[in-house]
Short mmCIF file of C-alpha atoms in Angstrom, two decimals:
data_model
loop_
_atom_site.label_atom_id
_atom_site.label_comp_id
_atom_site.label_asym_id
_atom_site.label_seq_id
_atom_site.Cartn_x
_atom_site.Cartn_y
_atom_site.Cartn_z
CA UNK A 1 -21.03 -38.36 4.04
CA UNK A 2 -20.89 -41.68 2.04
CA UNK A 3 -18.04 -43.37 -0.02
CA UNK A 4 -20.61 -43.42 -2.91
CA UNK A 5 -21.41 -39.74 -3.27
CA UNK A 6 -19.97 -37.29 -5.61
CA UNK A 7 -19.13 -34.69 -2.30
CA UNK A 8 -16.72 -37.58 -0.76
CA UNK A 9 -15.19 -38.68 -4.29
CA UNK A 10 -14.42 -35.67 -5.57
CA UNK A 11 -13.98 -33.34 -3.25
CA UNK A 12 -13.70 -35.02 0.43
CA UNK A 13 -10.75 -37.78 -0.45
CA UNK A 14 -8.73 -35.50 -3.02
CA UNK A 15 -8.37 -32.81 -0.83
CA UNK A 16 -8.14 -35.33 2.51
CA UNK A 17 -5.33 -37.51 0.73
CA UNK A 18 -3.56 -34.22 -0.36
CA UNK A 19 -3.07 -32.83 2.94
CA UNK A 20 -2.20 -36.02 4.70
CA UNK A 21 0.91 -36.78 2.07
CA UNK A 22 2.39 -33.57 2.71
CA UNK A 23 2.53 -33.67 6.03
CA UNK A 24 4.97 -35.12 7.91
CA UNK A 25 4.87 -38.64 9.65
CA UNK A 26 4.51 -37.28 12.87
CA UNK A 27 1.59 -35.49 12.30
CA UNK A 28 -0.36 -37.75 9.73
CA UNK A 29 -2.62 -39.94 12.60
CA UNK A 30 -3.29 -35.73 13.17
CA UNK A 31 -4.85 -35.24 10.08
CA UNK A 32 -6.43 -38.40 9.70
CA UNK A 33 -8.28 -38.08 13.06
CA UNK A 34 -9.18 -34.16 12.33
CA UNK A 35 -10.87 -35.51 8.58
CA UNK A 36 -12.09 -38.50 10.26
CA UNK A 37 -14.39 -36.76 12.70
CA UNK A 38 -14.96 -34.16 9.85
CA UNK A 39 -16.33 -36.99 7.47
CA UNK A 40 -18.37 -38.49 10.49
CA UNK A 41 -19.46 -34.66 11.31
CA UNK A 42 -20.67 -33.62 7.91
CA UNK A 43 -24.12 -36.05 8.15
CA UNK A 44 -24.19 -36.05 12.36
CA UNK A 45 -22.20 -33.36 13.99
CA UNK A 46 -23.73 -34.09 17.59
CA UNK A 47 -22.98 -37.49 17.17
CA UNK A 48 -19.09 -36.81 16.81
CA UNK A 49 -19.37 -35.41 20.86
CA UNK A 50 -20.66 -39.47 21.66
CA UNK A 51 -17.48 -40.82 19.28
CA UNK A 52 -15.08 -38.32 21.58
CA UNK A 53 -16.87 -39.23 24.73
CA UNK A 54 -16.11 -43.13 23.80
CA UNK A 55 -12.62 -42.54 22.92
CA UNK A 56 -11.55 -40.77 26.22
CA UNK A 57 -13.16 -43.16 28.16
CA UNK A 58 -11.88 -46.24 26.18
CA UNK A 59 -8.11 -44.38 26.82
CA UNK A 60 -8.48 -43.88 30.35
CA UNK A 61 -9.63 -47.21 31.33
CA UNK A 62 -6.82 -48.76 28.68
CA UNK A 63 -3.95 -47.22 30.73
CA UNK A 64 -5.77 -48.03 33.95
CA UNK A 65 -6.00 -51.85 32.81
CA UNK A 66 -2.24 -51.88 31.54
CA UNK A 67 -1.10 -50.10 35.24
CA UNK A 68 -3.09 -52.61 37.54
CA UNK A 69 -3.05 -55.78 34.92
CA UNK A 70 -2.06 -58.11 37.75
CA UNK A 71 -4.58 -56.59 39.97
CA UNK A 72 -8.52 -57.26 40.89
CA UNK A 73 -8.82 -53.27 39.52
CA UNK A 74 -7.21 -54.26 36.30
CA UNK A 75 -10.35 -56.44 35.38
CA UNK A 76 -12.62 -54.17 36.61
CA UNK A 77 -11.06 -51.41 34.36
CA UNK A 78 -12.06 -53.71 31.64
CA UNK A 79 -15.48 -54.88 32.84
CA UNK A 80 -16.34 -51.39 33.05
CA UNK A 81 -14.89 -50.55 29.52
CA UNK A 82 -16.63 -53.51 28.07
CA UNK A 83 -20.22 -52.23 30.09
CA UNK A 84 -20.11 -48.75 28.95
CA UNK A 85 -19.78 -49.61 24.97
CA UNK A 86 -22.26 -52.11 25.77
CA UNK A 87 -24.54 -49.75 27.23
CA UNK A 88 -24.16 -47.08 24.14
CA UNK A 89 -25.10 -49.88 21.86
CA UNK A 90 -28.18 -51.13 23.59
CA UNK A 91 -29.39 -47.69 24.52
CA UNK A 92 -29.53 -46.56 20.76
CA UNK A 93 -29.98 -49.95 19.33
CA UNK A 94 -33.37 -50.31 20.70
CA UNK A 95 -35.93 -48.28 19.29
CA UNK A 96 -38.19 -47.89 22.60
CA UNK A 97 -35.57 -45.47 23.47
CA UNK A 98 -36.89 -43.34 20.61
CA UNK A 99 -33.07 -41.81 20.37
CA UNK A 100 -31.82 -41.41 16.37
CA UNK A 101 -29.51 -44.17 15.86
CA UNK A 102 -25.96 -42.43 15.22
CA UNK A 103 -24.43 -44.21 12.16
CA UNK A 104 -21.51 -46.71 12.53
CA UNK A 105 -22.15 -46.99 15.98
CA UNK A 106 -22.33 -51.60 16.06
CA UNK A 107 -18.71 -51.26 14.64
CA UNK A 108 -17.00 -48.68 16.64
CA UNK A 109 -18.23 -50.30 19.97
CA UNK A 110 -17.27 -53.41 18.86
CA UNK A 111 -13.97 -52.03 17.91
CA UNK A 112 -13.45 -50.06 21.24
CA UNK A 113 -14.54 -53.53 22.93
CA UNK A 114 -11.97 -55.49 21.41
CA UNK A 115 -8.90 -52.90 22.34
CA UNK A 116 -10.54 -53.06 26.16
CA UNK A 117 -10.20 -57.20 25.64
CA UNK A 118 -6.97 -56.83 24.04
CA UNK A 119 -5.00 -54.89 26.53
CA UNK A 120 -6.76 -56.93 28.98
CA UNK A 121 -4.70 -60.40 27.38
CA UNK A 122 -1.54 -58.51 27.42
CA UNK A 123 -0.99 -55.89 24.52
CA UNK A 124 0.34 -52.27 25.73
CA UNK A 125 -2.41 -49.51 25.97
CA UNK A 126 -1.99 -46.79 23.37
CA UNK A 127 -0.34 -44.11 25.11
CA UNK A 128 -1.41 -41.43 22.93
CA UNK A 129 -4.98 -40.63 22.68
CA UNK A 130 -4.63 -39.10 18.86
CA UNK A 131 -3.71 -42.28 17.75
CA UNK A 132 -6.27 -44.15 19.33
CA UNK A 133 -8.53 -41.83 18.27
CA UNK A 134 -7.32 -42.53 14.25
CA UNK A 135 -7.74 -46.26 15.42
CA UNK A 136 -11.52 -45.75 16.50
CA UNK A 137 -12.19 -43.11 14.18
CA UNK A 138 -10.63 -43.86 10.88
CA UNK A 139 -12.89 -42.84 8.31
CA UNK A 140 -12.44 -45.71 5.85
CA UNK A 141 -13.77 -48.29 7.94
CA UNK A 142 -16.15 -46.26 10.33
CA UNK A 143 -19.38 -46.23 9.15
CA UNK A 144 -19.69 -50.03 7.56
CA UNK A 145 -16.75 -52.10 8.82
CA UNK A 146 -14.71 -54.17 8.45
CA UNK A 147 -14.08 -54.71 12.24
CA UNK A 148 -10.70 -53.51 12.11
CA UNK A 149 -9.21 -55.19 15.28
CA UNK A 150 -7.00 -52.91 17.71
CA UNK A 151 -4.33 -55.59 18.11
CA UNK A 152 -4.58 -55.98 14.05
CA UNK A 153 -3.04 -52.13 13.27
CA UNK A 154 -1.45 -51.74 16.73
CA UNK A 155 2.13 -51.47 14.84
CA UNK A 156 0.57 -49.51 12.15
CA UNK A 157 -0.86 -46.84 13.72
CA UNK A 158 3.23 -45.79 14.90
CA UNK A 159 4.68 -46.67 11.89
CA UNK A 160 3.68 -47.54 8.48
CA UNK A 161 4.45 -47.78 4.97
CA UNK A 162 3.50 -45.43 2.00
CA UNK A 163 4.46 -46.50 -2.04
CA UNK A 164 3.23 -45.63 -5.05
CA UNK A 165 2.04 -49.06 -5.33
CA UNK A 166 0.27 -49.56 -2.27
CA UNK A 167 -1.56 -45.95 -3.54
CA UNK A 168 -2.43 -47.55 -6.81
CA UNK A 169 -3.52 -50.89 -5.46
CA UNK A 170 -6.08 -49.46 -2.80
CA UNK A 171 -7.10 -46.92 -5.92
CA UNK A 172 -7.95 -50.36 -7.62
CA UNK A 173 -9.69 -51.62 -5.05
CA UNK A 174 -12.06 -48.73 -4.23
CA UNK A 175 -12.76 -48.47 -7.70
CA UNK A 176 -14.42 -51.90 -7.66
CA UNK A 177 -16.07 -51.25 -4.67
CA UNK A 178 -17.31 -48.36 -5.87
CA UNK A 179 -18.71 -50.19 -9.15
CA UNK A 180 -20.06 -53.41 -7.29
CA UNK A 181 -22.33 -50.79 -4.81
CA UNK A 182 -23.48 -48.50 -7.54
CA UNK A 183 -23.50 -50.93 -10.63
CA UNK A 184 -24.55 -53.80 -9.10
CA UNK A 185 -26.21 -53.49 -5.44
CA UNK A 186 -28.42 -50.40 -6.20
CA UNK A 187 -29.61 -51.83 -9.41
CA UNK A 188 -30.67 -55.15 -7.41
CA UNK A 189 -32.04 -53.02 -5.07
CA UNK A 190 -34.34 -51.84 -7.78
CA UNK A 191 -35.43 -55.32 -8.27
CA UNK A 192 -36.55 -55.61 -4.94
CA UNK A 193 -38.38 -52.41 -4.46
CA UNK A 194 -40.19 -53.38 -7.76
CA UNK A 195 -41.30 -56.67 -6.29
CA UNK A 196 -42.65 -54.98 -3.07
CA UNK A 197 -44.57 -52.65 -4.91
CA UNK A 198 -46.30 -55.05 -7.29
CA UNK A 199 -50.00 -56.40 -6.87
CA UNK A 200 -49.30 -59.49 -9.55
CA UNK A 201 -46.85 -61.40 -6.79
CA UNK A 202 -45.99 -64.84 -8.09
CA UNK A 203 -43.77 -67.94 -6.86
CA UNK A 204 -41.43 -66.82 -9.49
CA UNK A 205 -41.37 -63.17 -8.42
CA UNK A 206 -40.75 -64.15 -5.22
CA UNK A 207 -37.69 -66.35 -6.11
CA UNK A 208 -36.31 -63.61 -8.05
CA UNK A 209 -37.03 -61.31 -5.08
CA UNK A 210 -35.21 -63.66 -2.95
CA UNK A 211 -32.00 -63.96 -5.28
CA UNK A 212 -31.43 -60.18 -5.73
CA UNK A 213 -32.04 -59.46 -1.80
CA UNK A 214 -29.29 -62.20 -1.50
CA UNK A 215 -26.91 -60.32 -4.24
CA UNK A 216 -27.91 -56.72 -3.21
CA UNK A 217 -26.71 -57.32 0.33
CA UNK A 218 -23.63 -59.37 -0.64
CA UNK A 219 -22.76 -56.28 -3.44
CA UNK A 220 -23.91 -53.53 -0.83
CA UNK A 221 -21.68 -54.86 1.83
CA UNK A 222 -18.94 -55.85 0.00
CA UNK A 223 -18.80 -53.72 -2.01
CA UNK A 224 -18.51 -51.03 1.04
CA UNK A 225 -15.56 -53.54 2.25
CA UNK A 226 -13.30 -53.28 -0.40
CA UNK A 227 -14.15 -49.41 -0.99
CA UNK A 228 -12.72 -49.72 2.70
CA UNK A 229 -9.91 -51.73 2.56
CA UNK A 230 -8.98 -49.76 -0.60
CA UNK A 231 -9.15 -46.45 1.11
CA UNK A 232 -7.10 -48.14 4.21
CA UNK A 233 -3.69 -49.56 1.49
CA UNK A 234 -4.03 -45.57 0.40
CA UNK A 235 -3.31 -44.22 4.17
CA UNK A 236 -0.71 -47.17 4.47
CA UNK A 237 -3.24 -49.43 6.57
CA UNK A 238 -3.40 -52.84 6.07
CA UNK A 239 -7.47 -54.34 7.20
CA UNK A 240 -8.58 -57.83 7.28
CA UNK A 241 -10.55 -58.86 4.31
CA UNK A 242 -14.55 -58.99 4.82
CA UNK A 243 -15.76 -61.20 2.10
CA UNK A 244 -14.36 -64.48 0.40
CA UNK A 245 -16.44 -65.47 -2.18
CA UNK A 246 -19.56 -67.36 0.06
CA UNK A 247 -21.76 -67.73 -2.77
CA UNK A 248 -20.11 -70.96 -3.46
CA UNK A 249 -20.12 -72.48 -0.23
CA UNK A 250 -20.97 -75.98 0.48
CA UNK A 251 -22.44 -75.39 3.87
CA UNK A 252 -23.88 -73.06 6.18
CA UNK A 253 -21.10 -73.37 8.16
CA UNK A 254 -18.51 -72.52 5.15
CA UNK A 255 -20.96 -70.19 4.29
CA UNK A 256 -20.52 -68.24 7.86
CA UNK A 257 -16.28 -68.46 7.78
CA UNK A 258 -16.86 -66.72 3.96
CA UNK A 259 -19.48 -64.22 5.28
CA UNK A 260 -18.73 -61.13 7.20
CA UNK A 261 -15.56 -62.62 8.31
CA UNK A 262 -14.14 -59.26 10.95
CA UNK A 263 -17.88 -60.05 12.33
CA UNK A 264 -18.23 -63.46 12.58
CA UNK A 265 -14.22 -63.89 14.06
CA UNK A 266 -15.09 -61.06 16.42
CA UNK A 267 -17.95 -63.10 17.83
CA UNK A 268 -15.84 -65.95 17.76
CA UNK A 269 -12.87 -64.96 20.07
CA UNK A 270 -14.26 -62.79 22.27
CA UNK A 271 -17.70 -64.26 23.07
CA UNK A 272 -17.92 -68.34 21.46
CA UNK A 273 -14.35 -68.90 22.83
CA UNK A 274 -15.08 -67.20 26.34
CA UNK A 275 -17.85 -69.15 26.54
CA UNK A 276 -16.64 -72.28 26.45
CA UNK A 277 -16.67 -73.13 22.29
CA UNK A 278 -16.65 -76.29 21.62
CA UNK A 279 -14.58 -77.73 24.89
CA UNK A 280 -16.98 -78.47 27.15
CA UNK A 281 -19.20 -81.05 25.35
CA UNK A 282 -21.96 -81.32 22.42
CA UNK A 283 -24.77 -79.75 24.47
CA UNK A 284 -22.54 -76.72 25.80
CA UNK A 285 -21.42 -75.49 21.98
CA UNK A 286 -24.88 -75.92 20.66
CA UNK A 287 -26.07 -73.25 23.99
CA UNK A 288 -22.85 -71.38 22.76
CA UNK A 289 -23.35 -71.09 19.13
CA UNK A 290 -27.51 -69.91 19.98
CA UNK A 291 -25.94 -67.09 22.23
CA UNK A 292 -23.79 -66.39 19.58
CA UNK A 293 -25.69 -65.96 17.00
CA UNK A 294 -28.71 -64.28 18.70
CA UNK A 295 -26.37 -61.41 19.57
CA UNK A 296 -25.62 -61.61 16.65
CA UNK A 297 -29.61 -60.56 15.46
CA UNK A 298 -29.19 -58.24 18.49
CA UNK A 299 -26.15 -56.48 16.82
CA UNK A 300 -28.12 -55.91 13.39
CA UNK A 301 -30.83 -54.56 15.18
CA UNK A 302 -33.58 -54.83 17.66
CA UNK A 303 -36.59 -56.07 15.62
CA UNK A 304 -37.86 -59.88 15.81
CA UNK A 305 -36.68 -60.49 12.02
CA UNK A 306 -32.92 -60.07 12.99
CA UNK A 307 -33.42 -62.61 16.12
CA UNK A 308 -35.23 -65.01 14.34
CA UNK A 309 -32.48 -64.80 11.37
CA UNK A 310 -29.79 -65.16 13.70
CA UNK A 311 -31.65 -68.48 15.48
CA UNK A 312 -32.41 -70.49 12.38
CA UNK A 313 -28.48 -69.26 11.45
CA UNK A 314 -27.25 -71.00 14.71
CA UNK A 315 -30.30 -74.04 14.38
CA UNK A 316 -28.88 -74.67 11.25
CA UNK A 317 -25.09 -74.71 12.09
CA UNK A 318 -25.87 -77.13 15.34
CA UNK A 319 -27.47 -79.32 13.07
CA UNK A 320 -24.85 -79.24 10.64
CA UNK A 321 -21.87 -79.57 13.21
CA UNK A 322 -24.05 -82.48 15.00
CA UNK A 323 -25.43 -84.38 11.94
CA UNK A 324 -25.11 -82.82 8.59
CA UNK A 325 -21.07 -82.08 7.31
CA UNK A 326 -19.70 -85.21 6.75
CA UNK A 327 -23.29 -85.93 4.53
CA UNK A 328 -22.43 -82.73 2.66
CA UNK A 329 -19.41 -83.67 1.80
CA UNK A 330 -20.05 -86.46 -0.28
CA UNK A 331 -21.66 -84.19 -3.03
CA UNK A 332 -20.57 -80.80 -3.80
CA UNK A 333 -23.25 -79.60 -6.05
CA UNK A 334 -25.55 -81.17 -3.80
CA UNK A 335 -24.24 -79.68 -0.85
CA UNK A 336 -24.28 -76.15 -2.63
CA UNK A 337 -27.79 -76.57 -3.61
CA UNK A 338 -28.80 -77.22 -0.16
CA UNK A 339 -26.73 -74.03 1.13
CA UNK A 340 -27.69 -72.07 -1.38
CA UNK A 341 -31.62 -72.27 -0.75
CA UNK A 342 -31.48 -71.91 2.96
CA UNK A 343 -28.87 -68.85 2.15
CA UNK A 344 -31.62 -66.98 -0.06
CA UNK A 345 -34.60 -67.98 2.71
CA UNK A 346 -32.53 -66.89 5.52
CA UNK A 347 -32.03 -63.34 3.67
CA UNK A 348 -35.39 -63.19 2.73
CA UNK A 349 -36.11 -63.07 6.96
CA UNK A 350 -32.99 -60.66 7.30
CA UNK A 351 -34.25 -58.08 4.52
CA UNK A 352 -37.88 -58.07 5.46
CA UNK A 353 -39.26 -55.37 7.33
CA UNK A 354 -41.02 -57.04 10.05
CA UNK A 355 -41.80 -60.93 11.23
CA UNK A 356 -45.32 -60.59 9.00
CA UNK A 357 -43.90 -59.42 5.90
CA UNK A 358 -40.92 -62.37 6.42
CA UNK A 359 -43.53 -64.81 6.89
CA UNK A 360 -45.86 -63.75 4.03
CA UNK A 361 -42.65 -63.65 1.74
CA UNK A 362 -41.53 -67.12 3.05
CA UNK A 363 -45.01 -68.32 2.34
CA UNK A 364 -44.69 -66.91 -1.04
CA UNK A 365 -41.66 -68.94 -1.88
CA UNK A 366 -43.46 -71.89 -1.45
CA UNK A 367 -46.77 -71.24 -3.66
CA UNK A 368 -49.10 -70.99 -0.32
CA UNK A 369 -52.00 -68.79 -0.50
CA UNK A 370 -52.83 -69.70 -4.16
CA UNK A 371 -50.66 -67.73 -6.01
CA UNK A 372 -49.98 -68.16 -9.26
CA UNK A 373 -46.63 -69.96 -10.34
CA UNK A 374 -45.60 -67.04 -13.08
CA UNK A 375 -47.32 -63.16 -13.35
CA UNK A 376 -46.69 -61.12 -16.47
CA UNK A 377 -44.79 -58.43 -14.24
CA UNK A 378 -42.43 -61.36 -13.00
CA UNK A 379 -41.73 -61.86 -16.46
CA UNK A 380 -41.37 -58.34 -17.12
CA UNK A 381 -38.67 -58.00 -14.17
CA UNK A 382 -37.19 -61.15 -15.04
CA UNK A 383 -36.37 -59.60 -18.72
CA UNK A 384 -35.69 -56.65 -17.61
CA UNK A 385 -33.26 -57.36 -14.68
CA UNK A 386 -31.84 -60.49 -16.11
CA UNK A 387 -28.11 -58.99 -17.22
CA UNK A 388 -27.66 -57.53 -13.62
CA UNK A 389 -28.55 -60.31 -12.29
CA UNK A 390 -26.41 -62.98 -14.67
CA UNK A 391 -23.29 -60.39 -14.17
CA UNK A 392 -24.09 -60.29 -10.32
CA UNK A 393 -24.19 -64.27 -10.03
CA UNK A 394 -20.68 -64.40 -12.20
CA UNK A 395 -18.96 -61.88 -9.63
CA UNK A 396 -20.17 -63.63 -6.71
CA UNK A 397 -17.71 -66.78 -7.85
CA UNK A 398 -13.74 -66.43 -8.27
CA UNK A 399 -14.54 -66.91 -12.14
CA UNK A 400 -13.88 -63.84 -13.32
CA UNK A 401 -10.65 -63.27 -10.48
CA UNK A 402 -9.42 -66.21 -12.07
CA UNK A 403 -9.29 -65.55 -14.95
CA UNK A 404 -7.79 -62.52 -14.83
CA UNK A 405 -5.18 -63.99 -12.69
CA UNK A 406 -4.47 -66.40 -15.59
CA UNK A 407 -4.53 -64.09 -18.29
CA UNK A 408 -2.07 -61.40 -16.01
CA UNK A 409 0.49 -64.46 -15.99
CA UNK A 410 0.40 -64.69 -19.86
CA UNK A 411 3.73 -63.32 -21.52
CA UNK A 412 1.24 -61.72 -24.22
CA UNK A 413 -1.81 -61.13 -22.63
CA UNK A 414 -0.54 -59.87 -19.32
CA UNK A 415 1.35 -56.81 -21.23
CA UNK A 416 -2.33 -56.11 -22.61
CA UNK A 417 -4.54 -56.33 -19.44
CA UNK A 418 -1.90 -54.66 -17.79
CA UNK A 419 -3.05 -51.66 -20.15
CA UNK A 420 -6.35 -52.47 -20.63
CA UNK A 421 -6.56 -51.70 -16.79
CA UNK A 422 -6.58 -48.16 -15.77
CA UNK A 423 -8.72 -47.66 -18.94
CA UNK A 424 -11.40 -50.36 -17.04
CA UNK A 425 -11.44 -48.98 -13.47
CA UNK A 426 -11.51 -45.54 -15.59
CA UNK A 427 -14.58 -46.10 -17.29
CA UNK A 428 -15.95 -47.61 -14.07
CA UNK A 429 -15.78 -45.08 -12.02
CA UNK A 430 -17.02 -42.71 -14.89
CA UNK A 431 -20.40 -44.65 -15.03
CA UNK A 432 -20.63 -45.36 -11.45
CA UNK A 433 -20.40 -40.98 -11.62
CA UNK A 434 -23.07 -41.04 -13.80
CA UNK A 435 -25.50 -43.30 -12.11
CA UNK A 436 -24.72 -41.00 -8.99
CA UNK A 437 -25.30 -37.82 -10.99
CA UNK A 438 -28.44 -39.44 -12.31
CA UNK A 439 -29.82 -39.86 -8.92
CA UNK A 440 -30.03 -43.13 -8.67
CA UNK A 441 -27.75 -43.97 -5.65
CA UNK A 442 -29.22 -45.74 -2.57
CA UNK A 443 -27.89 -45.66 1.29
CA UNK A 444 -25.97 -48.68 2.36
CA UNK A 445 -28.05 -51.06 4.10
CA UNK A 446 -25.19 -51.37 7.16
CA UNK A 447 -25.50 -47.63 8.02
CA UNK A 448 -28.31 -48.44 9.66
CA UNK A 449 -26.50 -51.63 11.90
#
């Protein structure tokens, strides 16, 4: 089951939300768990058996780690924890094992990982397995992220808040989730499957390839996090926010902090930290950030495309950490321009489906092989695409956020917009049920991370 199908929106989450707000506080992680695994069943009932199997095993060695903390058996607790989630990842990450790849799996690992790290640092081990089972399970943020941290909704998963206004704000919020995935990524995605199925490529087609792979997986992802996020204010969770606007970054680096953010600060504080970071000298962080960032590849998948997107990633930020910044800094639009192109080229390696179709579309970006500099079907797409793609540049900046925020502080127009609203996310999610009804929906591209 998906956020973005007509069986979760109007059926699933009424019925789900209904049954959890009538029950009492004591048994809502109960019915959150029970339609968590239900939601995870409906598309992969024997992988719900591998979830369980995680869980119990992640509780047992939590309260071992917490009852022999100060002990040699308290870090091996953990060190097996760790190894096991480990294990499950690599075994189905890596397609030699010819085992289907159970969705969701890279970010409840990584979630179970961090409550293992956490309770190794100090924090209490969750005494009761249903509600670290909710914490793993949680259907919001199973499938696609964000990496919800344990030691983030620790407090919330015993006691949290419900409102009216908390309701309507994570309403708002899945609503333009829902509209950025449907609206905007699948309609970029169209873009791109045009391109790969044309025989009239051109160094213009390939540019506009390379800027609606960039959108489509910014939209696709996003758009996913705030459906999330949205779904988590409903329940009374509170998650960390996935995205901050890192289309208008002046660096790689920037770009990283903006991108992915549960990911990238995962990464951060419990494997660049651990390793050293930047303490122990130049030559140590640049070995650090390559580690880093080729698990990184490793995490989105095992095929050469991912590694070699996550090495020029890291190349890039060593060279910008050693060399680079304080030269960036001295011209914004500059600096944009230069993150900006290695942004799109570095997507263009992520989104392709092997190392020869990267380097052919890399090639391709550059004119080599003869091509011409403009086909008629370029053209053709570039018409025909050209409002998604305007509308899908604007939301990528705080423009339109701005405004709004401007116009909601407005004595006169803040009355209006505050109106205008409901009748907005209304007639979103109306066409965003049409396009879905029409067919035209397509899987996120992190179910299969």
């Amino acid at each position: 089951m998906v956020f973005s199908g007509i069986s979760f929106l109007y059926y699933f989450l009424p019925l789900m939300a209904a049954i959890y707000f009538i029950s009492p506080n004591r048994l809502k992680n109960v019915v959150l768990l029970a339609g968590s695994l239900v939601f995870y069943a409906w598309g992969e009932p024997k992988n719900v058996f591998l979830m369980a199997a995680s869980i119990l095993t992640g509780y047992g060695f939590g309260l071992l780690e917490e009852k022999y903390r100060e002990r040699r058996l308290g870090q091996m607790c953990c060190v097996c924890s760790v190894a096991i989630s480990v294990f499950i990842l690599i075994f189905f990450k890596f397609s030699f094992f010819s085992v289907a790849f159970p969705a969701g799996i890279s970010f409840y690992t990584f979630q179970m990982i961090s409550y293992a790290a956490d309770v190794q640092r100090g924090m209490k081990a969750q005494k009761n397995l249903v509600s670290l089972g909710t914490y793993i399970a949680m259907f919001p943020q199973l499938i696609a992220g964000p990496i919800v941290r344990y030691s983030d909704i620790s407090g919330q998963l015993c006691d949290r808040t419900h409102s009216f206004e908390l309701a309507a704000e994570g309403i708002r919020r899945f609503v333009t989730g829902l509209a950025k995935k449907v609206l905007l990524a699948d309609q970029l995605w169209e873009l791109c499957s045009e391109f790969r199925g044309s025989g009239e490529k051109s160094i213009l087609f390939y540019w506009l390839y390379a800027l609606a792979s960039a959108l489509y997986i910014y939209y696709d992802f996003s758009g996913y996090s705030d459906m999330a996020i949205g779904l988590g204010r409903i329940f009374g969770f509170h998650f960390p926010e996935n995205f901050n606007y890192p289309y208008i970054s002046g660096s790689v680096t920037e770009f990283w902090r903006r991108w992915h953010i549960s990911l990238g600060s995962w990464f951060r504080d419990y494997v660049y930290i651990p390793l050293g970071g930047s303490r122990a000298g130049v030559r140590r962080q640049a070995v650090n950030i390559l580690i880093v960032w080729t698990l990184t590849g490793f995490w989105h998948g095992a095929a050469w495309n991912f590694i070699l997107w996550g090495l020029c990633s890291a190349v890039l930020l060593i060279l910008e950490k050693r060399f680079l910044l304080a030269a960036l800094k001295k011209s914004r639009v500059c600096s944009h321009i230069y993150t900006l192109v290695f942004v799109l080229v570095s997507f263009v390696i992520f989104h392709a489906g092997n190392l020869n179709e990267a380097y052919s579309d890399i090639l391709g970006l550059f004119g080599a092989g003869g091509i011409p500099a403009v086909s008629p079907e370029a053209l053709y797409c570039f018409r025909n695409f050209a409002p998604v793609l305007l509308l899908g540049m604007a939301g990528a900046t705080p423009v339109v956020r701005n405004a709004a925020v401007r116009l909601s502080g407005h004595p006169s127009y803040g009355r209006i917009l505050n109106l205008f609203e409901p009748v907005f996310l209304a007639a979103l999610l109306f066409a965003a049920t049409a396009y879905l009804i029409g067919g035209s929906f397509h899987p996120f591209l992190y179910f299969r991370f």
